[in-house]
C-alpha positions as semicolon CSV with decimal commas, in nm:
position;residue;x (nm);y (nm);z (nm)
1;M;26,109;-6,328;2,336
2;D;26,147;-6,716;2,215
3;Y;26,224;-6,821;1,943
4;R;25,929;-6,896;1,663
5;D;25,909;-6,504;1,665
6;V;26,244;-6,418;1,652
7;I;26,285;-6,695;1,326
8;V;25,983;-6,504;1,229
9;K;26,095;-6,143;1,294
10;A;26,444;-6,278;1,086
11;C;26,269;-6,456;0,805
12;R;26,082;-6,081;0,764
13;D;26,398;-5,855;0,789
14;A;26,599;-6,119;0,522
15;L;26,304;-6,084;0,282
16;G;26,065;-5,803;0,351
17;G;25,744;-5,842;0,166
18;K;25,794;-6,138;0,000
19;C;25,787;-6,371;0,327
20;L;25,411;-6,470;0,283
21;H;25,465;-6,704;0,503
22;V;25,676;-6,917;0,867
23;Y;25,680;-7,302;0,869
24;V;25,831;-7,536;1,164
25;V;25,815;-7,882;1,016
26;G;26,044;-8,217;1,098
27;G;26,097;-8,337;1,439
28;A;26,049;-8,002;1,607
29;A;25,640;-7,976;1,385
30;E;25,693;-8,354;1,568
31;D;25,725;-8,298;1,871
32;R;26,092;-8,529;1,877
33;L;26,320;-8,312;1,847
34;T;26,656;-8,340;2,065
35;V;27,016;-8,286;2,161
36;L;27,106;-8,344;1,855
37;S;26,806;-8,212;1,605
38;D;26,767;-7,942;1,426
39;I;26,517;-7,675;1,353
40;D;26,302;-7,776;0,995
41;V;26,207;-7,408;0,906
42;V;26,051;-7,355;0,576
43;V;26,014;-7,010;0,450
44;V;25,682;-6,937;0,213
45;V;25,826;-6,680;-0,048
46;D;25,561;-6,465;-0,309
47;D;25,885;-6,445;-0,556
48;P;26,089;-6,796;-0,694
49;S;26,350;-6,538;-0,648
50;C;26,399;-6,529;-0,330
51;K;26,473;-6,835;-0,340
52;S;26,883;-6,854;-0,315
53;L;27,136;-6,990;-0,080
54;D;27,232;-6,586;0,021
55;N;26,886;-6,568;0,157
56;I;26,925;-6,870;0,338
57;V;27,243;-6,721;0,499
58;A;27,087;-6,357;0,542
59;I;26,777;-6,535;0,761
60;K;27,008;-6,776;1,063
61;G;27,269;-6,463;1,021
62;R;26,968;-6,286;1,148
63;A;26,785;-6,507;1,353
64;E;27,196;-6,532;1,568
65;E;27,158;-6,162;1,540
66;L;26,783;-6,173;1,681
67;G;26,936;-6,349;1,982
68;L;26,879;-6,729;1,813
69;P;27,206;-6,961;1,975
70;V;27,413;-7,031;1,747
71;D;27,433;-7,402;1,870
72;V;27,119;-7,409;1,760
73;Q;27,075;-7,552;1,417
74;L;26,822;-7,387;1,208
75;D;26,694;-7,567;0,842
76;V;26,643;-7,318;0,581
77;K;26,417;-7,398;0,292
78;I;26,224;-7,072;0,068
79;S;25,947;-7,271;-0,114
80;T;25,652;-7,037;-0,316
81;E;25,303;-7,184;-0,193
82;E;25,267;-7,398;-0,479
83;E;25,578;-7,586;-0,399
84;F;25,536;-7,538;-0,099
85;K;25,118;-7,769;-0,076
86;Q;25,300;-7,989;-0,366
87;L;25,528;-8,114;-0,064
88;I;25,232;-8,134;0,195
89;D;24,999;-8,333;-0,122
90;R;25,348;-8,607;-0,131
91;G;25,418;-8,676;0,224
92;M;25,706;-8,524;0,274
93;Y;25,567;-8,365;0,556
94;R;25,388;-8,520;0,803
95;M;25,319;-8,248;0,998
96;V;25,312;-7,879;0,939
97;M;25,317;-7,564;1,222
98;E;25,225;-7,273;1,134
99;I;25,448;-6,987;1,314
100;S;25,383;-6,690;1,121
């Protein structure tokens, strides 16, 4: 299982059917990762109540359980579809890569 599959499975395991899409943004999406980079992940959900620190911790923990090395740093953000579209429209993310 590659890292993308691990990240998507971790998100789906933690959030169930409320996880609509998983995107990589930032350096990983722009193909400019370095050894010091983190992987910026945006999880789009259908329920705003899913936007919690507990869910972010659950996603990261599950990713490690599934084999993501602890030295691979995930920066997970949880967003509704509307919020994510607004961030894209405002230029917050230059490149977006859907992995789910």
